[in-house]
Structures are given as structure tokens and as C-alpha cells.
XYZ file of C-alpha atoms in Angstrom:
662
model
C -0.782 30.189 -30.243
C -0.659 30.986 -33.958
C -3.123 29.511 -36.408
C -2.342 25.855 -37.188
C -1.089 24.795 -40.588
C -3.826 22.145 -40.863
C -7.101 22.065 -38.973
C -9.489 19.119 -39.315
C -12.952 19.719 -37.838
C -15.692 17.095 -37.428
C -14.620 15.079 -40.455
C -17.030 12.301 -41.456
C -16.114 9.854 -44.229
C -18.085 6.815 -45.353
C -16.913 3.825 -47.334
C -20.207 2.369 -48.459
C -21.978 1.677 -45.151
C -18.748 1.883 -43.147
C -18.174 5.011 -41.080
C -14.404 4.896 -41.487
C -13.838 8.451 -40.210
C -16.481 9.473 -37.691
C -16.250 13.015 -36.371
C -12.478 13.414 -36.230
C -10.988 16.784 -35.185
C -7.321 17.714 -34.685
C -4.746 20.303 -35.720
C -1.172 20.160 -37.044
C 1.024 23.111 -36.103
C 3.730 24.528 -38.334
C 7.133 22.840 -37.872
C 5.583 20.226 -35.577
C 4.580 16.562 -35.907
C 1.134 15.238 -35.019
C 1.003 11.433 -34.808
C -2.174 9.432 -35.450
C -1.763 6.181 -33.497
C -3.896 3.039 -33.468
C -4.467 -0.505 -34.718
C -5.195 -1.462 -38.310
C -8.791 -0.747 -39.237
C -9.161 2.258 -36.926
C -9.382 4.786 -39.795
C -5.941 6.422 -39.677
C -5.091 6.052 -43.369
C -8.640 6.931 -44.451
C -8.296 10.178 -42.487
C -5.155 11.033 -44.469
C -6.779 10.093 -47.779
C -9.773 12.242 -46.883
C -7.486 15.217 -46.263
C -5.842 14.678 -49.660
C -9.191 13.853 -51.333
C -7.730 10.643 -52.691
C -10.591 8.390 -51.607
C -11.705 5.412 -53.692
C -14.845 5.883 -55.778
C -17.063 4.033 -53.295
C -16.043 6.399 -50.467
C -17.257 9.928 -49.836
C -16.767 12.735 -47.341
C -20.133 13.381 -45.686
C -19.293 16.570 -43.805
C -16.608 18.471 -41.961
C -13.818 20.932 -42.669
C -10.196 20.424 -43.705
C -8.634 23.858 -43.436
C -5.102 24.157 -44.803
C -3.296 27.504 -44.809
C -6.653 29.220 -44.403
C -8.392 27.381 -47.276
C -11.006 24.643 -46.870
C -9.696 21.843 -49.081
C -13.121 20.223 -49.238
C -14.492 23.282 -51.066
C -11.769 23.456 -53.738
C -12.421 22.260 -57.300
C -10.433 19.198 -58.397
C -8.186 21.342 -60.628
C -7.064 23.357 -57.582
C -6.579 20.178 -55.510
C -4.106 18.886 -58.092
C -1.870 21.841 -57.277
C -2.194 21.133 -53.554
C -1.377 17.411 -53.878
C 2.334 16.909 -54.374
C 2.883 20.645 -54.025
C 1.684 22.270 -50.801
C 0.956 18.861 -49.256
C 3.181 15.847 -49.906
C 2.381 12.257 -48.948
C 4.655 9.284 -48.303
C 2.925 5.910 -48.481
C 3.595 2.733 -46.509
C 4.818 0.558 -49.399
C 7.087 2.518 -51.760
C 7.197 -0.225 -54.391
C 3.467 0.121 -55.066
C 3.769 3.923 -55.171
C 6.650 4.065 -57.673
C 6.037 3.448 -61.383
C 8.030 0.302 -62.257
C 8.504 1.298 -65.937
C 9.876 4.797 -65.331
C 13.348 5.669 -64.052
C 13.792 7.400 -60.732
C 14.876 10.577 -62.515
C 11.756 10.617 -64.698
C 9.454 10.220 -61.704
C 11.061 12.982 -59.631
C 11.286 15.173 -62.744
C 7.547 14.781 -63.320
C 6.834 16.374 -59.938
C 9.347 19.163 -60.541
C 7.822 20.042 -63.918
C 4.250 19.863 -62.585
C 4.658 21.876 -59.394
C 7.778 23.983 -59.957
C 7.550 24.469 -63.739
C 11.138 23.304 -64.285
C 12.552 22.426 -67.695
C 14.225 19.079 -68.411
C 17.862 19.995 -67.650
C 17.044 21.992 -64.518
C 14.714 19.230 -63.326
C 17.450 16.620 -63.721
C 19.941 18.678 -61.727
C 17.379 19.359 -59.009
C 16.382 15.653 -58.896
C 20.035 14.684 -58.307
C 20.248 17.334 -55.583
C 17.119 15.968 -53.896
C 18.438 12.392 -53.979
C 21.682 13.599 -52.453
C 19.691 15.475 -49.765
C 17.891 12.283 -48.742
C 21.164 10.390 -48.452
C 21.059 8.226 -51.579
C 24.677 7.387 -52.548
C 25.897 8.249 -56.059
C 22.758 10.316 -56.617
C 23.410 11.452 -60.211
C 23.899 7.873 -61.431
C 20.814 6.647 -59.582
C 18.595 8.899 -61.709
C 18.764 6.267 -64.465
C 17.837 3.374 -62.168
C 14.429 1.704 -62.068
C 12.645 0.978 -58.754
C 13.441 -2.765 -58.870
C 17.156 -1.936 -58.761
C 16.854 -0.307 -55.328
C 16.561 -1.758 -51.837
C 13.523 -1.069 -49.642
C 15.303 1.713 -47.773
C 16.479 3.311 -51.019
C 12.959 3.213 -52.481
C 11.597 4.952 -49.398
C 14.269 7.646 -49.737
C 13.241 8.130 -53.366
C 9.614 8.540 -52.235
C 10.739 11.201 -49.751
C 12.731 12.982 -52.497
C 9.672 12.949 -54.795
C 7.570 14.413 -51.986
C 10.131 17.151 -51.293
C 10.264 18.045 -55.002
C 7.006 19.979 -54.607
C 8.349 22.050 -51.673
C 5.473 21.025 -49.360
C 4.650 22.872 -46.174
C 2.822 19.782 -44.847
C 4.092 16.226 -45.092
C 1.725 13.280 -44.517
C 3.687 10.116 -43.745
C 1.507 6.967 -43.719
C 3.417 4.192 -41.901
C 6.664 5.265 -43.649
C 8.876 2.700 -41.873
C 6.581 -0.290 -41.250
C 8.087 -2.504 -43.959
C 11.709 -1.587 -43.139
C 14.400 -3.139 -40.957
C 15.108 -1.422 -37.662
C 18.384 0.056 -38.977
C 16.757 1.446 -42.138
C 13.837 2.684 -40.030
C 16.267 4.643 -37.874
C 17.833 6.199 -40.998
C 14.473 7.191 -42.477
C 13.204 8.690 -39.197
C 16.438 10.633 -38.756
C 16.140 11.862 -42.353
C 12.533 12.998 -41.844
C 13.471 14.881 -38.657
C 16.368 16.618 -40.382
C 14.355 17.612 -43.437
C 11.474 18.845 -41.291
C 13.856 21.091 -39.326
C 15.565 22.390 -42.463
C 12.350 23.155 -44.350
C 10.077 24.062 -41.441
C 7.370 21.615 -42.471
C 4.448 20.387 -40.449
C 4.010 16.604 -40.406
C 1.058 14.263 -39.962
C 2.567 10.896 -39.030
C 0.381 7.785 -39.201
C 1.692 4.755 -37.332
C 0.863 1.868 -34.991
C 4.396 1.923 -33.507
C 4.690 3.599 -30.102
C 8.470 3.738 -30.437
C 8.209 5.765 -33.652
C 5.734 8.102 -31.946
C 8.146 8.558 -29.019
C 10.952 9.597 -31.361
C 9.019 11.745 -33.808
C 5.823 13.288 -32.427
C 5.127 16.582 -30.694
C 1.448 15.732 -30.215
C -0.365 12.391 -30.302
C -3.892 11.448 -31.308
C -5.039 7.897 -30.482
C -7.636 6.622 -32.944
C -10.050 3.763 -32.365
C -12.956 2.527 -34.518
C -13.089 5.659 -36.647
C -12.821 8.273 -33.903
C -10.152 9.898 -31.751
C -10.222 8.734 -28.121
C -7.226 10.624 -26.706
C -5.174 13.680 -27.703
C -2.101 14.797 -25.787
C 1.347 16.364 -26.011
C 3.940 13.632 -26.390
C 5.479 14.010 -22.912
C 2.094 13.876 -21.162
C 0.969 10.909 -23.246
C 4.043 8.803 -22.500
C 4.128 9.871 -18.865
C 0.506 8.895 -18.175
C -1.799 7.700 -20.962
C -5.397 8.139 -19.828
C -7.674 6.127 -22.095
C -7.849 2.370 -21.334
C -7.083 1.636 -24.999
C -3.903 3.735 -24.864
C -2.852 2.017 -21.649
C -3.335 -1.411 -23.210
C -1.193 -0.463 -26.217
C 1.668 0.340 -23.824
C 1.169 -2.860 -21.828
C 1.287 -4.976 -25.007
C 4.878 -3.965 -25.773
C 7.622 -6.401 -24.724
C 10.446 -4.938 -22.673
C 13.405 -6.256 -20.778
C 11.776 -6.218 -17.326
C 8.792 -8.471 -18.022
C 10.313 -11.708 -19.317
C 8.352 -13.863 -16.868
C 5.110 -11.872 -17.109
C 2.440 -12.282 -19.737
C 2.154 -9.445 -22.245
C -1.091 -7.527 -22.010
C -3.219 -8.411 -25.026
C -6.464 -6.739 -26.029
C -9.200 -9.339 -26.300
C -11.435 -9.233 -29.356
C -11.100 -7.002 -32.409
C -11.829 -3.463 -33.518
C -15.641 -3.391 -33.953
C -17.119 -3.349 -37.434
C -17.452 0.231 -38.635
C -20.966 -0.341 -39.946
C -22.145 -1.004 -36.379
C -24.719 1.242 -34.711
C -22.597 2.570 -31.852
C -24.588 3.490 -28.756
C -22.001 3.795 -25.991
C -18.198 3.716 -25.847
C -16.753 1.870 -28.838
C -14.050 0.273 -26.676
C -16.451 -1.017 -23.990
C -16.529 -4.647 -25.166
C -12.706 -4.883 -24.856
C -12.325 -2.905 -21.614
C -12.179 -4.618 -18.195
C -13.108 -1.324 -16.511
C -16.361 -0.858 -18.462
C -19.600 -0.450 -16.515
C -23.245 0.085 -17.460
C -22.924 3.701 -18.548
C -20.125 2.785 -20.959
C -22.548 0.726 -23.052
C -25.427 3.193 -22.917
C -23.847 6.618 -23.387
C -21.188 7.966 -25.742
C -18.376 9.426 -23.598
C -17.671 13.124 -24.016
C -14.210 14.670 -24.087
C -12.676 15.214 -20.652
C -10.019 17.933 -20.466
C -7.234 16.668 -18.192
C -4.497 19.266 -18.583
C -3.216 21.728 -21.140
C -3.686 19.997 -24.485
C -4.484 16.593 -22.947
C -7.990 15.184 -23.332
C -9.627 11.764 -23.570
C -13.043 10.181 -24.156
C -13.762 7.950 -21.126
C -16.520 7.902 -18.516
C -14.005 6.847 -15.848
C -12.066 10.092 -16.066
C -12.992 12.550 -13.372
C -14.916 9.919 -11.403
C -14.036 8.906 -7.858
C -13.564 5.255 -8.791
C -10.330 4.407 -10.546
C -10.152 1.990 -13.498
C -9.847 -1.622 -12.437
C -6.350 -2.992 -12.115
C -6.133 -5.836 -14.581
C -4.381 -8.852 -13.109
C -2.321 -10.499 -15.819
C -1.762 -14.204 -15.065
C 1.910 -15.199 -15.009
C 3.363 -17.311 -17.754
C 4.158 -20.923 -17.080
C 7.970 -20.758 -17.223
C 9.684 -22.861 -19.845
C 12.505 -25.094 -18.669
C 14.963 -25.722 -21.480
C 17.057 -28.839 -21.015
C 20.563 -27.465 -21.588
C 21.977 -30.984 -21.502
C 19.948 -32.280 -24.470
C 20.601 -30.860 -27.916
C 17.587 -31.233 -30.205
C 19.022 -29.499 -33.291
C 22.657 -29.178 -34.303
C 23.648 -27.169 -37.394
C 27.307 -27.465 -38.411
C 29.026 -25.370 -41.098
C 25.771 -24.884 -43.009
C 26.212 -23.364 -46.477
C 23.506 -22.453 -48.980
C 24.828 -21.005 -52.231
C 22.808 -19.980 -55.285
C 24.436 -19.899 -58.739
C 23.902 -16.683 -60.667
C 21.447 -17.243 -63.501
C 19.363 -20.363 -64.000
C 19.229 -23.397 -66.232
C 21.929 -23.385 -68.936
C 22.877 -19.831 -67.959
C 23.718 -20.782 -64.353
C 27.271 -19.861 -63.406
C 28.587 -22.299 -60.804
C 31.735 -20.272 -60.203
C 29.848 -17.048 -59.395
C 27.402 -17.749 -56.591
C 25.368 -15.879 -54.026
C 26.501 -17.095 -50.611
C 23.176 -16.657 -48.817
C 24.369 -18.800 -45.893
C 28.103 -19.262 -45.547
C 29.135 -21.439 -42.617
C 26.473 -21.195 -39.893
C 26.872 -23.162 -36.664
C 24.182 -23.292 -33.980
C 22.479 -25.587 -31.495
C 18.971 -25.573 -30.048
C 18.174 -27.445 -26.841
C 14.932 -29.207 -25.989
C 12.311 -26.723 -24.826
C 14.492 -23.735 -25.764
C 13.841 -20.698 -27.965
C 16.786 -19.437 -29.984
C 16.179 -16.106 -31.743
C 17.958 -15.488 -35.047
C 18.115 -11.730 -35.659
C 19.472 -9.485 -38.382
C 18.479 -7.247 -41.269
C 16.596 -8.399 -44.356
C 18.937 -10.116 -46.800
C 21.297 -11.512 -44.161
C 20.177 -15.132 -44.710
C 17.911 -15.764 -41.697
C 14.966 -17.191 -43.643
C 17.286 -19.306 -45.803
C 18.679 -20.922 -42.636
C 15.129 -21.671 -41.480
C 14.100 -23.174 -44.827
C 17.254 -25.296 -44.937
C 16.507 -26.689 -41.459
C 12.983 -27.768 -42.503
C 14.415 -29.130 -45.775
C 12.567 -26.663 -47.997
C 15.876 -25.409 -49.359
C 18.678 -27.607 -50.788
C 21.894 -27.395 -48.787
C 25.252 -26.771 -50.463
C 27.348 -28.073 -47.567
C 27.188 -28.791 -43.855
C 25.129 -30.968 -41.540
C 21.677 -30.545 -39.993
C 21.168 -33.072 -37.208
C 17.665 -33.223 -35.686
C 17.101 -35.433 -32.663
C 20.258 -37.398 -33.511
C 19.360 -37.888 -37.209
C 21.440 -36.255 -39.970
C 18.716 -34.998 -42.321
C 21.141 -34.601 -45.221
C 21.979 -38.313 -45.169
C 18.385 -39.490 -45.585
C 16.722 -40.732 -48.744
C 13.338 -39.339 -49.844
C 11.262 -41.863 -47.884
C 13.309 -41.472 -44.703
C 13.155 -37.687 -44.945
C 9.367 -37.850 -45.298
C 9.203 -39.763 -42.012
C 11.196 -37.027 -40.270
C 9.143 -34.074 -41.564
C 6.622 -34.292 -38.738
C 9.394 -33.481 -36.240
C 10.127 -29.996 -37.650
C 7.543 -27.502 -38.920
C 7.578 -23.887 -40.071
C 5.319 -20.876 -39.444
C 5.635 -18.250 -42.154
C 5.549 -14.454 -42.000
C 2.357 -14.001 -44.034
C -0.254 -16.556 -42.943
C -2.687 -15.677 -45.719
C -0.284 -16.601 -48.520
C 0.703 -19.830 -46.719
C -2.879 -21.058 -46.197
C -4.781 -22.600 -49.113
C -7.800 -20.281 -49.597
C -9.875 -23.117 -51.110
C -9.679 -25.368 -48.033
C -11.611 -25.114 -44.770
C -9.533 -24.830 -41.620
C -10.222 -28.450 -40.627
C -8.927 -29.614 -44.023
C -5.832 -27.407 -43.712
C -4.996 -28.898 -40.321
C -5.885 -32.446 -41.267
C -3.870 -32.383 -44.486
C -0.502 -32.606 -42.743
C -1.672 -35.246 -40.272
C -2.852 -37.497 -43.097
C 0.198 -36.917 -45.295
C 2.634 -37.665 -42.479
C 0.617 -40.501 -40.934
C 0.368 -38.803 -37.545
C -3.135 -40.091 -36.761
C -4.896 -42.526 -39.093
C -8.294 -42.666 -37.362
C -10.541 -39.849 -38.673
C -12.656 -39.618 -35.496
C -9.517 -39.348 -33.394
C -8.138 -36.655 -35.752
C -11.355 -34.658 -35.403
C -11.134 -34.851 -31.605
C -7.474 -33.741 -31.621
C -8.165 -30.804 -33.939
C -11.172 -29.614 -31.903
C -8.951 -29.525 -28.814
C -6.080 -27.918 -30.747
C -8.193 -25.110 -32.193
C -9.298 -24.302 -28.636
C -5.666 -24.331 -27.440
C -4.733 -21.641 -29.986
C -7.641 -19.479 -28.849
C -10.176 -19.962 -31.654
C -13.805 -21.154 -31.374
C -14.722 -24.692 -32.434
C -16.753 -23.408 -35.408
C -13.543 -21.976 -36.872
C -12.768 -25.455 -38.194
C -15.605 -25.184 -40.723
C -14.629 -21.732 -42.036
C -12.192 -20.543 -44.732
C -9.013 -18.447 -44.242
C -10.504 -15.264 -45.740
C -13.097 -15.177 -42.948
C -10.449 -14.453 -40.295
C -8.352 -11.463 -39.260
C -4.563 -11.459 -39.651
C -3.982 -12.491 -36.036
C -6.547 -15.278 -36.277
C -4.947 -16.580 -39.495
C -1.604 -16.709 -37.720
C -3.231 -18.799 -34.968
C -4.457 -21.200 -37.669
C -0.903 -21.408 -39.054
C 0.376 -22.221 -35.562
C -2.314 -24.899 -35.132
C -1.351 -26.418 -38.491
C 2.268 -26.681 -37.377
C 1.279 -28.216 -34.032
C -1.135 -30.728 -35.577
C 1.680 -33.085 -36.591
C 3.242 -32.980 -33.082
C 6.625 -31.474 -33.973
C 9.622 -31.238 -31.679
C 10.920 -28.050 -33.346
C 9.067 -25.143 -34.972
C 10.835 -22.576 -37.149
C 8.964 -19.252 -36.767
C 9.813 -16.906 -39.643
C 8.844 -13.353 -38.610
C 5.393 -14.568 -37.447
C 4.473 -11.259 -35.781
C 6.082 -8.629 -38.028
C 2.879 -7.915 -40.014
C 0.663 -7.677 -36.902
C -0.473 -4.796 -34.717
C 1.196 -4.571 -31.316
C -1.891 -5.910 -29.480
C -2.223 -8.904 -31.822
C 1.543 -9.441 -31.640
C 1.191 -9.728 -27.859
C -1.515 -12.393 -28.258
C 0.638 -14.485 -30.606
C 3.759 -14.187 -28.420
C 1.791 -15.208 -25.308
C 0.331 -18.124 -27.253
C 3.753 -19.327 -28.409
C 5.079 -19.222 -24.841
C 2.058 -21.105 -23.497
C 2.252 -23.783 -26.192
C 5.991 -24.162 -25.722
C 5.496 -24.847 -22.014
C 2.602 -27.252 -22.662
C 4.226 -29.302 -25.438
C 7.929 -28.813 -24.517
C 8.563 -27.329 -27.971
C 11.834 -25.936 -29.223
C 11.594 -22.762 -31.320
C 13.886 -21.088 -33.825
C 12.427 -17.585 -33.843
C 13.541 -15.541 -36.865
C 13.020 -11.806 -36.424
C 14.472 -8.326 -36.817
C 12.625 -7.113 -33.693
C 15.124 -7.220 -30.842
C 12.666 -6.475 -27.973
C 10.499 -9.403 -29.126
C 13.594 -11.630 -29.420
C 14.642 -10.637 -25.901
C 11.207 -11.365 -24.424
C 10.644 -14.701 -26.148
C 14.062 -16.353 -26.312
C 16.661 -17.751 -23.949
C 19.502 -17.172 -26.439
C 20.031 -14.832 -29.408
C 22.180 -15.335 -32.509
C 22.981 -12.235 -34.568
C 23.409 -12.890 -38.301
C 25.070 -10.698 -40.923
C 25.541 -11.539 -44.619
C 25.271 -15.296 -44.219
C 27.250 -15.710 -40.987
C 26.601 -15.525 -37.251
C 28.686 -12.686 -35.831
C 27.575 -12.898 -32.186
C 25.684 -15.392 -30.038
C 24.850 -15.471 -26.359
C 22.098 -15.525 -23.778
C 19.390 -12.925 -24.267
C 20.704 -11.040 -21.240
C 24.261 -10.982 -22.633
C 23.217 -9.818 -26.100
C 20.765 -7.176 -24.890
C 22.838 -5.696 -22.071
C 26.465 -6.439 -23.052
C 26.628 -6.629 -26.869
C 30.188 -6.780 -28.171
C 29.933 -6.789 -31.967
C 29.503 -3.303 -33.507
C 26.665 -4.652 -35.658
C 24.735 -5.890 -32.616
C 25.329 -2.545 -30.926
C 24.033 -0.708 -33.987
C 20.900 -2.890 -34.095
C 20.202 -2.091 -30.444
C 20.859 1.623 -30.936
C 18.388 1.672 -33.845
C 15.493 0.395 -31.685
C 13.081 3.337 -31.089
C 13.944 4.960 -27.767
C 10.754 4.053 -25.895
C 11.554 0.335 -26.067
C 15.335 0.432 -26.407
C 16.957 -1.767 -23.746
C 19.771 -0.410 -21.617
C 22.960 -1.933 -22.969
C 26.443 -1.394 -21.588
C 28.711 0.455 -24.019
C 26.034 1.173 -26.629
C 25.861 4.759 -27.867
C 22.209 5.646 -28.493
C 23.303 7.819 -31.432
C 25.122 4.990 -33.224
C 23.626 4.591 -36.670
C 24.426 2.439 -39.682
C 24.435 4.909 -42.539
C 24.707 2.473 -45.451
C 22.445 -0.332 -46.614
C 23.485 -3.970 -46.219
C 25.822 -4.902 -49.114
C 24.717 -7.343 -51.792
C 25.619 -10.979 -51.129
C 26.463 -11.281 -54.831
C 29.629 -9.270 -54.261
C 30.220 -9.109 -50.487
C 33.057 -7.045 -48.986
C 36.336 -8.807 -48.336
C 37.436 -9.777 -44.832
C 34.769 -8.948 -42.293
C 31.726 -8.111 -44.455
C 30.564 -5.511 -41.919
C 33.707 -3.375 -42.204
C 32.326 -0.817 -44.761
C 29.587 0.105 -42.245
C 31.583 -0.275 -39.021
C 32.595 2.607 -36.740
C 35.498 0.535 -35.336
C 36.990 -0.517 -38.680
C 40.736 -1.247 -38.810
C 43.002 -2.257 -41.749
C 42.844 -5.932 -40.774
C 39.030 -5.883 -41.060
C 39.141 -5.690 -44.859
C 41.820 -8.400 -45.121
C 40.597 -11.376 -43.111
C 37.464 -12.695 -41.485
C 37.711 -12.547 -37.666
C 38.133 -15.723 -35.670
C 35.608 -16.844 -33.087
C 36.250 -15.255 -29.682
C 34.631 -16.831 -26.610
C 33.658 -14.069 -24.147
C 32.062 -16.518 -21.701
C 30.770 -20.067 -21.729
C 27.631 -18.875 -23.533
C 28.807 -15.699 -25.312
C 30.646 -15.802 -28.670
C 31.646 -12.920 -30.967
C 33.603 -12.532 -34.217
C 35.240 -9.088 -34.332
C 38.858 -7.888 -34.664
C 38.109 -4.902 -32.399
C 36.978 -7.045 -29.458
C 39.688 -8.097 -27.035
């Protein structure tokens, strides 16, 4: 095999006392993709920043080699590294908005790279910038050069970041979670774009991700990282055929798929150990059911399993096999299909353009434009769709956090829109909301017990303080946190633990319905599994109804009995989870399913795996006429741009709105 493009040997990086990169070695071949996989806090991004020598001031590289094209980057002076960064090696960051300068136009930012690394003059740089934007699929590229970052959608901003990276003609591309913040359809576009550009330019790629589906679609080789070190390296096919390290196996088991609806997802107990710990044995031992005495006393060496496949585990090569972990079954929920808890009829939420005296009541944004749905007692209804389609607005309207323009929201037989302020206050305990980011929704100045007690006191759920304390002690145990958590503050918890606190806060007032707004989208797959299992357990115990808002179709399929697909303020398809996932009829639903990374994509009848939505979701300020999906639809007909399709009942439980469906 030829010399690799990038070779990292025994790289050690410290962040103060933290050993964030602890003896990492791997290689990236030319024209191939090496994926670094693992949970947050494992050291993946710090490895990339070490390679680029972009570490914060408090961090330092202790030892090791980073050999790129025959040169050790750690030995280069800073002046030479400036030519490497953005030139020979390009980097795409996770959040494009924080990487783009908000006060410079797109053209100025791409032009800066072209002038720095390719010595282009102003006119030539502008022409090349337009060409790069066109190459990454940005529509009307020449005009976009004058736009500022805030004028672009998330997918567009990520394409601009890719264009800026390509401006330096890199031979190695480092992509740090390039699709984490994007919808599944935009993710599919960006991954397809990266594959195409890599093939055209012959680049090597270091891909950093926690998403196994992205790894399945993109990687040639995989490195699994845990607590600052690599624990498994393998070719993609061997890794997905038979992962060897217990940590790798648990990552696979934590993913929801269509065949395990009644089984509990495998969650990984505990957290990634603190990186300032004095590690003696295997770093995963405290979270591994197969661990034995040697695991805690001796650091495991690499075991070579096959060509290119190796792992660090004492169990490998031994006669005894790892223990089979018995996952207890879920207590099945039993929705009462005869009792409607929530009925939403012709719900509309419109926002006038402008505010105050400048508000224009004739020109409005129709965020929600005629939504009808029902949720039964004990049922989970998933509301899915891309960002900007109105899902969260529906949820906020149901919990009365958003004024309603028209329509009716009837909860437990009570029309919430007909209530006065006092009556509405009395009903608030019946419906609660869990938000996407628990940290921003929890008051950082209050202890957990005060956060939970606040709602109980305000809504008069339990007036006796001793009784409240008893209830909250039991509740904090039910959501899987220790009793001493009640006396701590939100910043003392991990992201998954904070989400458990948010769930406990919602449950404290004994609601009948909980609106869950993307509660797992910011979490690692193992923590996501814990939260999903918890929601299912609590639903069975308290007979809760859930409106689960998400853009993750496998999670929606696992958690819900029915799925409603929303597009630009309207529901375009609704049915049982089985109907939506295996027999989708609307082209938009089919495109959402086709965009799911192949490792977790469900088998759906009539869905082409290569179907892709090439354009971004239109603005709701000026939506397309007729069916708003028609500019992006592969089945578009003349009638689609003229009138909105009528509701078509495919079965007793399956509804679709599409002119092409017969």
C-alpha cells in the first residue's frame, strides 16, 4: 500500500490536566475517508484541532507525530502552518453560523481564501467564488456572493463553508460533525455533495461524527474513540458486519430500528470517565457488563483480528465469549383508541410581517395553516418534518405558549381557546412541554428541587410542602437520577441528565399530555436511547399521551403509534407508524425516508433509495401556489401548482394529500 496522505502517531494532547487525546494513532489514505466515531467528550474534535494546530491557549500537544504529505506538521513554524491551514488541509466545522463572519458577504469570505492561498486578484477571485458556489449546488450562485450569512438557511451556510474549504484546493478535508445540526434531507444533500467533490478532486477525508448512519454512507475505514483513545479500528464492511469492542457493540444496540418496537433500546449506563482520571485498566470497564478483574487492573493491548481490523479488549482471543446482555422488555403501552384526549381542528397560526406600528396584517407568515389531528389517551403521535415546517409552532399553540389565529384546541373535552385567563391557568397542569435544549429551559440560578417545585406551587398541584418533597424524591428516582440531584444546580449535570430533569419538571404537575419538542436531537445515540426508554416507561406507568416532535424518522417509528408528516404549515400524510414507514404515499414522506442514512433506513414499499430533495424548503413568507411541495416534487403535474390537493383516505387510519396518489 502506498504511503498515507496523513499519518498520526502516538498523539498526546492535554487541556490543562485533561488528557483529551491520549496516544492516538491512525492513517488517512489518499482519496479515502477515515471516520472518527464516538460520544461527545471522547476527544474526536480535539484530535482534529491538534492536527490543524488550532488548540486553545490552555491546551498543548505533549508528544507525537502528525505527518502530512511527508512533513511533520508539529515541527513546522506557525508561518508555514498558515499555508497548510485552508490550503493543503481544509476544515469544515459543525456549526457554520459560528464559523462564518456575520459582517462580511459570502463573496468576501470565499475571496479571502482565494487571495491568501491561490494569490488571485479581486476580479478572478469573484469569478472563482461564483464557480465554487455553483459547484456546491447553491442556486443563483453569482447573486449569492453579495449575501450575508444570516440571509442563508442552515444547509446553504454549510454549502458555503464547503465552498470556502475547497477554495484552497485541499488534498485533505477534515469534516467535524458537518451534518449534525441539519435536517435529514439537507444532511443527505451535504453528504452526497462531499462524496462527489471527494471523487472529483481525489481528496482524503477525516470525518468526525457520532452518527453510525453517516459512517455507513461515507467511510472507508472507521476508528472508534473512547475517553481520549482509539479502542477499535476497522474497514467499514468489517466494522458493520461484526463490531468487536463492547463499546462499539453498544453503540449499534442503542439505535432504534423497525424490528425492535417492543424491545428496550440498549443504553450505556454511566458517562464517559473524566479525562483527568488516573486510568489503570480498560477505560470502558465501569460501563461494560462483560468486564472482569483483569479489565480493571491492566490496560488492554491491541488485538489484531483480521486485515486492518483491531480492537483493545481483554476478551478478544480468549476462550470465554463476552456476556450476553439481557435487555428487559418494555412494558407495552395500551392507547385507548376510543377516548380522544386532544383534538386540534383547523389550527392556524399566522405572524404579521414586521412588528408594532410596522406590522402588516395583510402580508403574514402562515406558520401553521389548517392543521387537524387527534391524540388518544396513552398514545404517542409523532409530528415529523423539516425545520421551518411549523412543528414547534403547533406544539407551542397546544400548550398555549403561542397565540392562535384560528381553530380549536380541545383538551380532555375543554376548548382551551374559549377560556379566560383564570380558567386557562387551571388547565395548564394538564399539558406540559419538554424543550429541545434543556439547559436553556432550566433556570441556572435554581436548584433542581426548586425547579420541580415551582410548577407544583404555581399550579396548586400539591399544597403541603412535606408531601411535595416526598413526591419529588420519588419522581427524581423514577427519571433515573440520585436523590442528591435535588440539591444541585443544572450546570452540574450532563446533557442527558438535564433532559431527565426537564422530564421530571413536566411530570411534577401530573399532566395528561406532554409535548416533546425534539428532546433527543442534541444527544449522543447512547443518551438518546436512555431518554427514549425513559419516556416509554413513564408513559406506561402514568398513562401519558405524547406529542413527539422530531425530524428523526427511526426514533418516531420506535416511539410512536401514529405519525403525522408536516410540510409548510400543513399535514400532508398521517397514518400508523407501520403504514408511514413501510407504505408511504406522499412524495415528501418518501423523500424523508430515502434521506435516512442507509444503515438505519427502514424498508418501505415503493421508495427509491436514491430519491433526494435537491432544493431547500421554501420560505413560508412567500410559499408556492397549489401544493407547496410541487417545486421539489419528482411527481409534479400541472394541477399541483394550481390547487391544494384534497384529503384522500387510503385506509381507516391512513390519510394523504397528493394529486399523484390514486
